[in-house]
Coordinates of C-alpha atoms and ligand atoms in Angstrom, one line a residue:
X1 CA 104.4 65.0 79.3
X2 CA 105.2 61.1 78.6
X3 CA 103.0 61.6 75.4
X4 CA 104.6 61.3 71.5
X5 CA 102.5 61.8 68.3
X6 CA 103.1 60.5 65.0
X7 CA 102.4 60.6 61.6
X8 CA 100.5 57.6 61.6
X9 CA 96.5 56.9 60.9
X10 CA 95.5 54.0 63.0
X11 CA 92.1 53.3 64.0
X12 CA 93.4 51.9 66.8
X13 CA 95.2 53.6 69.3
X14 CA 97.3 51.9 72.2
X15 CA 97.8 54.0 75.5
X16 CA 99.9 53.1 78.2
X17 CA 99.5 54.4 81.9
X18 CA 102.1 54.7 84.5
X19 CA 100.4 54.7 87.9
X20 CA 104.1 54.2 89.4
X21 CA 105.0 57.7 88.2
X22 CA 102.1 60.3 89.4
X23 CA 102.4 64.0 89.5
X24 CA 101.2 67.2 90.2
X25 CA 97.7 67.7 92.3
X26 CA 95.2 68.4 89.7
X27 CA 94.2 71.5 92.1
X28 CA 90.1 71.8 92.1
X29 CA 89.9 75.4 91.2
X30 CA 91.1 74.6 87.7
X31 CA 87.5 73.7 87.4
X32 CA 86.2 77.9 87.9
X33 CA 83.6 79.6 86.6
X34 CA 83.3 83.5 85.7
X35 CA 80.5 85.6 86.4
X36 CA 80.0 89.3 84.7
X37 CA 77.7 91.9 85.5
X38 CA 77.4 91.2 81.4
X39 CA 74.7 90.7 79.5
X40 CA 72.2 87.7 81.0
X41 CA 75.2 86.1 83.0
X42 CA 73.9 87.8 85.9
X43 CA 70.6 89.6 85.8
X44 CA 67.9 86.4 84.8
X45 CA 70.8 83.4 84.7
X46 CA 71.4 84.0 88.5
X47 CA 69.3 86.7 90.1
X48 CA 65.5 86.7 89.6
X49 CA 64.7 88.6 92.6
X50 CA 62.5 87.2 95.4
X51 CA 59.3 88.6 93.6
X52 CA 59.9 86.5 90.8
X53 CA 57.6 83.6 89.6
X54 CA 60.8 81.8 88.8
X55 CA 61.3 79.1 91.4
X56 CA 64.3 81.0 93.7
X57 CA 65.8 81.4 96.8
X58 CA 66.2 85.3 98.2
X59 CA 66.5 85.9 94.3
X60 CA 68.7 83.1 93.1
X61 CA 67.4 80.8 90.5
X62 CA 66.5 77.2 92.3
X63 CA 67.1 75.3 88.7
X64 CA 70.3 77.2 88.0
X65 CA 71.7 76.4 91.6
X66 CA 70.5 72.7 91.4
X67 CA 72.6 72.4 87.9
X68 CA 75.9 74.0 89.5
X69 CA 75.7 71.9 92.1
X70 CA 76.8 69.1 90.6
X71 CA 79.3 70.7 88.9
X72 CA 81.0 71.0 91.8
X73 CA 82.0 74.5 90.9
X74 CA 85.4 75.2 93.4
X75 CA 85.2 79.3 92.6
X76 CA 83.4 82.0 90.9
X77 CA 85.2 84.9 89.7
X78 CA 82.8 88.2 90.4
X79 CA 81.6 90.9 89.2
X80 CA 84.4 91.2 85.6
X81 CA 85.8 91.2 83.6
X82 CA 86.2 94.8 82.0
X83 CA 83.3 95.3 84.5
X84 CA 85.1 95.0 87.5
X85 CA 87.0 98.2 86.6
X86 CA 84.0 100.5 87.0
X87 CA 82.4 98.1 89.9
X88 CA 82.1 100.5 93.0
X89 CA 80.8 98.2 95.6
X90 CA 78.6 100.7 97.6
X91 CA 75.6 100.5 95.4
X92 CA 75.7 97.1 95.1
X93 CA 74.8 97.0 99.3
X94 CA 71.6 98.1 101.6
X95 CA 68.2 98.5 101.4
X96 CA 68.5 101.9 98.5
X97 CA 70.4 100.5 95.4
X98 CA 71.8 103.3 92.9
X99 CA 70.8 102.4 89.5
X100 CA 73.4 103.2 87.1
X101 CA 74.7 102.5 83.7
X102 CA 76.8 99.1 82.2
X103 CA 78.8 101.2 80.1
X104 CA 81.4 98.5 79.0
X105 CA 78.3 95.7 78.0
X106 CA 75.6 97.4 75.8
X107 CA 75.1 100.6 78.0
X108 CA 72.2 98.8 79.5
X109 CA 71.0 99.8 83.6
X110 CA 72.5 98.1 85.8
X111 CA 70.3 98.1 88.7
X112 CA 73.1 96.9 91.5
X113 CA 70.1 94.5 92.6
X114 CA 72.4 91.7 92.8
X115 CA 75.7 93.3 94.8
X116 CA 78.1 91.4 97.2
X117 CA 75.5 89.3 99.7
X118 CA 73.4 88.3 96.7
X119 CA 76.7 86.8 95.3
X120 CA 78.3 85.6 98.7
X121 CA 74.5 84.1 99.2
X122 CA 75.0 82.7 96.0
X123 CA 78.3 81.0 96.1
X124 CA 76.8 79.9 99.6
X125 CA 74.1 78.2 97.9
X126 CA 75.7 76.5 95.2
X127 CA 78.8 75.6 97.8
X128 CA 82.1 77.7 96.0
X129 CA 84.4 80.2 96.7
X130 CA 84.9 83.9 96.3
X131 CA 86.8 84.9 93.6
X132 CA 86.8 88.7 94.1
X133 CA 87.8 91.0 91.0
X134 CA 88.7 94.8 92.9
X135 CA 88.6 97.9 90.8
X136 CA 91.7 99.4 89.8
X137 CA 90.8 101.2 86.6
X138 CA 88.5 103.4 88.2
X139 CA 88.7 103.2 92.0
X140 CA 90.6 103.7 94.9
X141 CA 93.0 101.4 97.2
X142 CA 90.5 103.2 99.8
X143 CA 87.3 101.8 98.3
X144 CA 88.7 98.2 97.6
X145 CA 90.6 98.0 101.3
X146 CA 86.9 99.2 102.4
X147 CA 85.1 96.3 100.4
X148 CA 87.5 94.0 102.1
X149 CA 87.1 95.1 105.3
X150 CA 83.1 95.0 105.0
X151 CA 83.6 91.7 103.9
X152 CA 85.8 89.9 106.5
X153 CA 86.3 92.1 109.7
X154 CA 84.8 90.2 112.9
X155 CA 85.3 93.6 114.8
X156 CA 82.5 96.0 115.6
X157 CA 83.9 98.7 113.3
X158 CA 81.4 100.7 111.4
X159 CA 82.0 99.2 108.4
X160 CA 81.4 95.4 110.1
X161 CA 78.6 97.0 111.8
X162 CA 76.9 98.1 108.2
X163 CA 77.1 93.9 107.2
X164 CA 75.7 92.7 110.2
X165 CA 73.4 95.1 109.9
X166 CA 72.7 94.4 106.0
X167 CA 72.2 90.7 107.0
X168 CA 75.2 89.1 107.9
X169 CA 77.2 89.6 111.2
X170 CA 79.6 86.9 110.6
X171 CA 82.8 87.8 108.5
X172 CA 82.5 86.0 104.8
X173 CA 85.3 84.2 103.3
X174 CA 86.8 85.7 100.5
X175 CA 89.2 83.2 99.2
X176 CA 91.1 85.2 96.1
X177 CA 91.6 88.2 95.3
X178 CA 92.1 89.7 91.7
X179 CA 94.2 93.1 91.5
X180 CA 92.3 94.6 88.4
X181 CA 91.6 93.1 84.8
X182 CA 93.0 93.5 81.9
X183 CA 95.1 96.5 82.9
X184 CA 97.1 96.5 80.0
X185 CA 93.6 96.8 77.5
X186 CA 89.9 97.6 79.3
X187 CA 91.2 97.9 83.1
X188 CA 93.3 101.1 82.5
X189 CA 95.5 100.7 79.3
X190 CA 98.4 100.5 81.9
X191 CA 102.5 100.4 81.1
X192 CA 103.7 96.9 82.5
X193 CA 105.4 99.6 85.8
X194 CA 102.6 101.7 86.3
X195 CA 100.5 98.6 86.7
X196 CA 103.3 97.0 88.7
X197 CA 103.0 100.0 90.8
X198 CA 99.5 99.8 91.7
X199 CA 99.7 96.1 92.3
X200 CA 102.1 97.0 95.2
X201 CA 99.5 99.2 96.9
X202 CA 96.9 96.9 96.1
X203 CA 98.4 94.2 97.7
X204 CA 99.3 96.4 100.5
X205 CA 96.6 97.6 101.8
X206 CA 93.6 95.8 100.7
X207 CA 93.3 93.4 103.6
X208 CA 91.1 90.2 104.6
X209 CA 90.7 90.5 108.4
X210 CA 88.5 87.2 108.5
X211 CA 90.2 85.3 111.8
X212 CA 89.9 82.0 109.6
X213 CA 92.4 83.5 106.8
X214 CA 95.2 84.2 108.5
X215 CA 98.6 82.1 108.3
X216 CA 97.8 79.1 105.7
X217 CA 94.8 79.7 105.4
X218 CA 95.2 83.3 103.8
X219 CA 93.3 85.4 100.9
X220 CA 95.5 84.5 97.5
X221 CA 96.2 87.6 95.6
X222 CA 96.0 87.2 91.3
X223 CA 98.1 89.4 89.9
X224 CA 96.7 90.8 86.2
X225 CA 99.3 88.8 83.5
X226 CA 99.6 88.4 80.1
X227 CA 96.7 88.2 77.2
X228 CA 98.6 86.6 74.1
X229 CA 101.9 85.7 72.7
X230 CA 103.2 88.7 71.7
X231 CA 106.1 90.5 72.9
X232 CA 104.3 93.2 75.0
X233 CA 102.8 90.6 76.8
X234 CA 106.0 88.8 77.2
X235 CA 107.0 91.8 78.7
X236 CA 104.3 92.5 80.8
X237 CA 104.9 88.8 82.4
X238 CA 108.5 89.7 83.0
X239 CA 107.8 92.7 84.6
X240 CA 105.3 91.6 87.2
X241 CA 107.6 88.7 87.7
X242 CA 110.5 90.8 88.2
X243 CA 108.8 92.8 90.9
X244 CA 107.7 90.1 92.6
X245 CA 111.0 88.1 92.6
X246 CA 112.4 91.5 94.4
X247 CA 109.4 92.1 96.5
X248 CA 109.9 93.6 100.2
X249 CA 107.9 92.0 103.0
X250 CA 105.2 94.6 102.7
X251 CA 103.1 93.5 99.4
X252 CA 103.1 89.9 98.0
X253 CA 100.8 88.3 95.6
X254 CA 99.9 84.5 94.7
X255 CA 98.8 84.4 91.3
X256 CA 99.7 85.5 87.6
X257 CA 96.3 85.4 85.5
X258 CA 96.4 84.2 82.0
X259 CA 93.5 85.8 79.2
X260 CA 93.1 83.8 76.2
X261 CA 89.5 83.1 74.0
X262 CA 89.7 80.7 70.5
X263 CA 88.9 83.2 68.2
X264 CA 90.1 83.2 64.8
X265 CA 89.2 87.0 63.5
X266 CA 88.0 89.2 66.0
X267 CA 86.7 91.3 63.3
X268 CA 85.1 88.7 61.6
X269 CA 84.3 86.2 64.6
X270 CA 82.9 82.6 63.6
X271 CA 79.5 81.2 64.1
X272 CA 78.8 79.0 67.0
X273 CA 76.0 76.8 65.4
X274 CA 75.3 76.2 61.4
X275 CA 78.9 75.4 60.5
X276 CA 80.9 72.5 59.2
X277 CA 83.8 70.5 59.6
X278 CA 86.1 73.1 58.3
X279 CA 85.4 75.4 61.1
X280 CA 85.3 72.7 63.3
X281 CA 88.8 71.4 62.9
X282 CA 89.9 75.1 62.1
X283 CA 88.3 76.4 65.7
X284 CA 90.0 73.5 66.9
X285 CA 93.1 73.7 65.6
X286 CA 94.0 77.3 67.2
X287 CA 92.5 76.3 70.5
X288 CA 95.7 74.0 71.1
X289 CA 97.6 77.1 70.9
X290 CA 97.0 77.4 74.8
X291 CA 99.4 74.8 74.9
X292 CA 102.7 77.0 73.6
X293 CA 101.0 80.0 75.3
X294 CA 101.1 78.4 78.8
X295 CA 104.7 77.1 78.1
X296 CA 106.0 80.6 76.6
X297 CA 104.5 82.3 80.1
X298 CA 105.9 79.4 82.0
X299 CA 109.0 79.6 81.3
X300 CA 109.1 83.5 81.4
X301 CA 107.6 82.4 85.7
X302 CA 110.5 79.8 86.1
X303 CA 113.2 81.9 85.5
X304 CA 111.9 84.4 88.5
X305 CA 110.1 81.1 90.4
X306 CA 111.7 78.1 89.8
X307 CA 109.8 77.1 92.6
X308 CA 106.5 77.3 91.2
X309 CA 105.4 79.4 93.6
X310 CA 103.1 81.5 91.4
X311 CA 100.0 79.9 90.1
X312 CA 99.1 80.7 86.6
X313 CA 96.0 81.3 86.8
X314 CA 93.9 81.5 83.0
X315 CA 91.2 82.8 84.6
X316 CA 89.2 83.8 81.3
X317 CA 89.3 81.3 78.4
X318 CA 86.5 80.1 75.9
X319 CA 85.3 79.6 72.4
X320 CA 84.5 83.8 71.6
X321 CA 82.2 83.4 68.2
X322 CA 79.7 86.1 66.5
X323 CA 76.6 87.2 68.5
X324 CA 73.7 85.2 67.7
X325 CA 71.5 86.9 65.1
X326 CA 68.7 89.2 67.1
X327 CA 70.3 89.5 70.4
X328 CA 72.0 92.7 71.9
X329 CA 75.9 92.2 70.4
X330 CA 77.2 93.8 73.7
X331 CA 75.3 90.7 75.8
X332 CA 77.8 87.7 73.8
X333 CA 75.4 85.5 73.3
X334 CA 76.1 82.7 71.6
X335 CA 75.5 79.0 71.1
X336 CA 77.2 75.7 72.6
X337 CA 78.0 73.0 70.5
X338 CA 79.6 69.1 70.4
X339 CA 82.8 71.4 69.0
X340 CA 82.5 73.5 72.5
X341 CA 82.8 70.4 74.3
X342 CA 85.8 68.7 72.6
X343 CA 87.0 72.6 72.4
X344 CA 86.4 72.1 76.4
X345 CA 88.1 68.9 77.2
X346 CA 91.4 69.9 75.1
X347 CA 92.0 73.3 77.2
X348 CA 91.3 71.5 80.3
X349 CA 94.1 68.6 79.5
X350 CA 96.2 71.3 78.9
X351 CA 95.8 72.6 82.3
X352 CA 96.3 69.6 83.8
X353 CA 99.5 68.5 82.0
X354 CA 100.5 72.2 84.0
X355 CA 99.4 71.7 86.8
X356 CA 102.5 72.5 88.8
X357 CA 102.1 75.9 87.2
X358 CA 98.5 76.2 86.2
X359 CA 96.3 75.6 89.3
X360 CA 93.3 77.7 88.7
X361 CA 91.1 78.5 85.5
X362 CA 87.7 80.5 85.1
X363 CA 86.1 79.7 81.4
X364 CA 84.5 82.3 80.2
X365 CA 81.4 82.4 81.3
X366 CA 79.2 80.7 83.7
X367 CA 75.6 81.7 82.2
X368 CA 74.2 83.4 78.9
X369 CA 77.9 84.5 78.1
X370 CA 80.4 82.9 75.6
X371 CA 81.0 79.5 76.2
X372 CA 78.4 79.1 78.7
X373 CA 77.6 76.1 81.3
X374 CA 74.0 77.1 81.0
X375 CA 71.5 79.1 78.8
X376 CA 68.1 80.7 80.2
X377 CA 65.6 82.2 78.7
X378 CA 62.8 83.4 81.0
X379 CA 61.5 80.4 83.1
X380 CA 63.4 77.7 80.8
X381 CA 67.0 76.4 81.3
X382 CA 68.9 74.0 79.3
X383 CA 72.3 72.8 80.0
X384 CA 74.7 72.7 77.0
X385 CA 77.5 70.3 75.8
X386 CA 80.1 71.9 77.8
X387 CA 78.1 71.9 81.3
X388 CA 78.1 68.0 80.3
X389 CA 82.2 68.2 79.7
X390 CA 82.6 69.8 83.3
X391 CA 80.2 67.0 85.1
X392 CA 82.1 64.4 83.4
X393 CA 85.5 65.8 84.6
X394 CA 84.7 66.0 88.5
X395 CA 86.8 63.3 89.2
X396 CA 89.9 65.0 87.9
X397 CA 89.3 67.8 90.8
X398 CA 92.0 67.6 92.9
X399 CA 92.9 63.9 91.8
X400 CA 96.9 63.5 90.8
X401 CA 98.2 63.6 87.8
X402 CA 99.3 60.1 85.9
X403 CA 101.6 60.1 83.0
X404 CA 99.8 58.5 80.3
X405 CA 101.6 57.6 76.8
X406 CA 100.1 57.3 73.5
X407 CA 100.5 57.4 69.6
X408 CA 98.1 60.3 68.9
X409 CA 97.5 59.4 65.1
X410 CA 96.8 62.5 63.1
X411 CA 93.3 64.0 61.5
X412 CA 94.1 65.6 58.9
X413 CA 91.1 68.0 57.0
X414 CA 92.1 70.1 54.0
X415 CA 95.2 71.6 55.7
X416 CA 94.4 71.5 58.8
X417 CA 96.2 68.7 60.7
X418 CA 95.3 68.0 64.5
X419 CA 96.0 64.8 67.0
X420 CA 93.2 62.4 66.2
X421 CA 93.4 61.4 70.0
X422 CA 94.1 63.5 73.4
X423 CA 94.0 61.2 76.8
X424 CA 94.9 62.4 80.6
X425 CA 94.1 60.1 83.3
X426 CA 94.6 60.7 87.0
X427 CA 94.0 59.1 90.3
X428 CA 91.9 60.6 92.7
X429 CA 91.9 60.5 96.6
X430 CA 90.5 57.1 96.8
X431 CA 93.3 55.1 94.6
X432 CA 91.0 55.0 92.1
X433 CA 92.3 55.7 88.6
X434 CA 90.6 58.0 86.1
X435 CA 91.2 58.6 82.5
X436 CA 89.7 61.2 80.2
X437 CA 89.9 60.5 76.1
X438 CA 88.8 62.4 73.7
X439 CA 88.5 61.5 69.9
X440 CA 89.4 64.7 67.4
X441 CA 88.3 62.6 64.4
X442 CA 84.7 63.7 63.1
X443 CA 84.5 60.8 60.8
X444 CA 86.0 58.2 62.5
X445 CA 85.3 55.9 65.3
X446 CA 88.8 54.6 67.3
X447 CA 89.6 51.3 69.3
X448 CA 91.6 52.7 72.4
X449 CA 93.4 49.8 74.2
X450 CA 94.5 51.1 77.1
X451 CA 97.3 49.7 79.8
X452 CA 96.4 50.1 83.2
X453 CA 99.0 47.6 84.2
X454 CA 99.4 48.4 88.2
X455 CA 95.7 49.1 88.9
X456 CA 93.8 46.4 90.4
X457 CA 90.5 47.5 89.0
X458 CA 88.4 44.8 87.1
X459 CA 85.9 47.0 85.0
X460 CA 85.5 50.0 83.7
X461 CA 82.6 52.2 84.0
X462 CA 82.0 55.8 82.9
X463 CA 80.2 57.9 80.2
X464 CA 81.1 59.3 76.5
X465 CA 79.4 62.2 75.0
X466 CA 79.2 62.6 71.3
X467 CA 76.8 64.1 69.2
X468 CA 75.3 63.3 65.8
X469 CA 77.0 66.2 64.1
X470 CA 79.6 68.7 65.2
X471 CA 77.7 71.8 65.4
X472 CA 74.6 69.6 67.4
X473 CA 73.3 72.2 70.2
X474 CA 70.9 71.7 73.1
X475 CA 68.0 73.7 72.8
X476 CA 65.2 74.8 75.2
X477 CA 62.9 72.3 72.7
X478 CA 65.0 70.1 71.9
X479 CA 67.9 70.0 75.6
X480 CA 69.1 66.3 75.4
X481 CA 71.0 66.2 72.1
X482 CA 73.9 66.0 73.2
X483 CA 74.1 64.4 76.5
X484 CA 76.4 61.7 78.1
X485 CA 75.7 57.9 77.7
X486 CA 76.4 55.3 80.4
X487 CA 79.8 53.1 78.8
X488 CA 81.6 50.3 80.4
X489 CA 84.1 47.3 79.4
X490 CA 85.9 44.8 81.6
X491 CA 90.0 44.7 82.2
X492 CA 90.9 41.9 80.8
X493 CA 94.9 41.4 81.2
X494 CA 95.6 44.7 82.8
X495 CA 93.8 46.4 79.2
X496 CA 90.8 48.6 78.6
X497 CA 89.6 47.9 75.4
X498 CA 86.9 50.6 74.2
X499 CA 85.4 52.1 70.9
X500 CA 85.3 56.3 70.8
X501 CA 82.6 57.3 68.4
X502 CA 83.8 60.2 66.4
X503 CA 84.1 63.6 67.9
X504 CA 83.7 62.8 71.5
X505 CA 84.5 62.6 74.7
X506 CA 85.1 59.6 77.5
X507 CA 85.5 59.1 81.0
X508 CA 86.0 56.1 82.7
X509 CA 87.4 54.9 85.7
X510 CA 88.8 51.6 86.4
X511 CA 87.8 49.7 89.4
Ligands
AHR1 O1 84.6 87.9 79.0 C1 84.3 89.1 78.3 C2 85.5 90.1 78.4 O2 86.6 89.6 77.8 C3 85.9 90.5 79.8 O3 85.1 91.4 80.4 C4 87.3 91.0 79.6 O4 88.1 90.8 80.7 C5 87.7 90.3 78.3 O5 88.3 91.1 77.4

């Protein structure tokens, strides 16, 4: 990765970037969001319905679609999760919905008011692409090669006829496609074969007939992957690679996907606001083991695919913490603090220092969920310290990757011992060069230097977000506590000279 820590504690960290040497496309979809049928992600952060005094198109919050927007969110993954296994897609359709139960998320009704045009309308209106999760716990090849052919044929079958007639005669898009979730655990408790066995039909026969997906342009299929380090998971990797690296002309897939959350007990889960620096460094600390994780998997896919040509796809990740006292413990809610975002920008500079591997990740999840972009409650919205991580980091999305070295320094609290510094920088599709630093270090503010040597730029102009303390929230009465500030410097002999508070985040680009 061009990047070397030491033991050492300088305030002052030097980093040097090599715009003569760039890498991998930083691919846009690393940016994805996940959406369950799961507590409030769906029912109240998205859907409303039409009847609703809540400002909304056909349904779909106004104020929620406004704030996605400008997230530029590439992809949504829909409906689960451990939900997608008992999705069946007919009553989510027509005029008549069947109300039936949420089994895997509280046991709550699930009213099917929001199905597959509410979220194609959806994705429509805040400009992403379908990420389609099929049920292979519970269903049929039949019913998810139906759902696909509802979704894409342009032919006047009976199926395409029921979507025109349900409001939309044109084929949709659907750009992925995942084959189950979690088949190892929720989706099935399959062996690595008998799953490699269904991902064969799967693939097979569940086809996108949409005219405009055909040849390059085609439907990329996620196999399910791994969900930890240990060896069953190591052996679930090698078997779907194995299959793959033998596969016959007649099935194919595109995509491994990767499950990790930070959690340190799940029996005894952390809180996600009212906590101190131990638990900051500590939630912290383990969240770097995506690095090793992504290798360990990585490696297991180059031996089968030295070619790379299997994205690993983490397509649920997070900070997982305890339910927040009074709400449903099946609906995840929890808060979003400073430590989210930090948590935030270390897993995505992860990703992007794999991007030749890694070229698509969903955090988990969009709205009301876990580690959420946004938080709703009734008619009020607020946008947390993450959303403000992923707005910072839309320049990175599909920018290429440019080494950058540095002397990471060490924090160091009780025995926990963590980089004080992380840095990626990228240039995106204008030459312009972009670099992303983050500063560990609760206590202590750091001079960066940074060599840009090669860039032409004269200033340098972006935003930092930091917090007063590490568990600082936003609330619906109190939303801009932690939000990003305006920062620039000039280059001044090919050097960026800036100061990080503690325990944030910067992006700049030179120009
Ligand atoms: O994101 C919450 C749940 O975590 C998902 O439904 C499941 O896939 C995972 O175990």
């Amino acid at each position: 990765m061009g990047q070397t820590q030491t033991g050492s504690d300088a305030d002052k960290v030097s980093i040097s970037v090599d715009v003569s040497k760039p890498g991998a496309k930083i691919d846009r979809n690393l940016f994805g969001q996940f959406a369950e049928h799961l507590g409030h992600g769906v029912y109240e952060g998205i859907w409303v319905g039409p009847d609703s005094n809540i400002p909304n198109t056909r349904g779909i919050r106004n104020d929620v679609v406004t704030a996605l927007k400008a997230l530029r969110v590439p992809n949504v993954r829909w409906p689960g999760g451990c939900f997608a296994d008992e999705y069946h897609w007919r009553k989510g359709i027509g005029p008549q919905r069947m109300v039936t139960l949420n089994s895997n998320w509280g046991g709550v009704v699930e009213p099917n008011t929001f199905g597959t045009h509410e979220f194609m309308d959806f994705l429509d209106q805040i400009g992403a692409e379908a990420y389609l999760s099929v049920n292979v716990g519970s269903g049929t090849p039949q019913e998810a090669a139906e759902w696909l052919e509802y979704l894409t044929t342009s032919q006047a079958t009976t199926l395409g006829k029921e979507r025109a007639a349900n409001g939309h005669p044109a084929p949709y898009k659907i750009a992925y496609l995942g084959i189950g979730n979690e088949s190892w655990d929720c989706g099935g408790n399959m062996t690595p074969d008998y799953y490699v066995s269904q991902l064969k039909i799967y693939s097979r026969f569940v086809r996108n007939f949409n005219p405009a997906q055909q040849g390059q342009q085609q439907m990329l299929k996620i196999a399910v992957g791994p969900g930890g380090p240990e060896a069953r998971f190591t052996e679930w990797t090698e078997a779907v690679m194995k299959a793959w690296q033998n596969h016959q002309w007649s099935w194919d897939m595109n995509g491994l996907s990767l499950h990790s959350y930070t959690v340190l007990h799940w029996d005894k889960k952390l809180a996600s606001m009212g906590f101190g620096e131990t638990e900051y460094s500590q939630v912290l600390k383990a969240t770097l083991d995506m690095d090793g994780l992504i290798a360990k998997h990585s490696a297991i896919m180059d031996q089968y695919d030295p070619q790379k040509k299997i994205a690993l796809v983490v397509d649920e990740w997070g900070g997982w913490y305890a339910p927040l006292p009074g709400t449903d413990p099946g609906f995840l809610v929890q808060q979003n603090s400073m430590r989210d975002a930090v948590l935030a920008a270390l897993n995505l500079n992860i990703f992007v220092r794999h991007a030749d591997r890694v070229r698509m990740s969903n955090i988990a999840q969009m709205i009301n969920v876990l580690q959420a972009m946004i938080m709703t409650d009734k008619e009020k919205m607020v946008l947390t310290p993450t959303y403000y991580l992923y707005k910072m980091y839309v320049p990175f999305q599909d920018a290429t990757f440019v080494p950058v070295a540095f002397n990471a320094g060490t924090y160091v609290n009780g025995n926990i011992s963590l980089p004080r510094v992380d840095a990626i920088a990228a240039k995106d599709e204008t030459g312009k060069l972009w670099l992303a630093i983050t500063n560990l270090d609760p206590n202590k503010a750091i001079e960066i230097d940074a060599n840009v040597a090669g860039t032409s730029g004269k200033s340098a102009v972006g935003e930092t977000l930091t917090a007063p303390k590490v568990d600082s929230v936003n609330t619906f009465e109190a939303p801009r506590t932690v939000v990003p500030k305006s920062v620039s410097t000039t280059v001044r002999d090919g050097k960026v000279t800036l100061k990080l508070d503690p325990k944030s985040v910067t992006v700049i680009s030179v120009q």
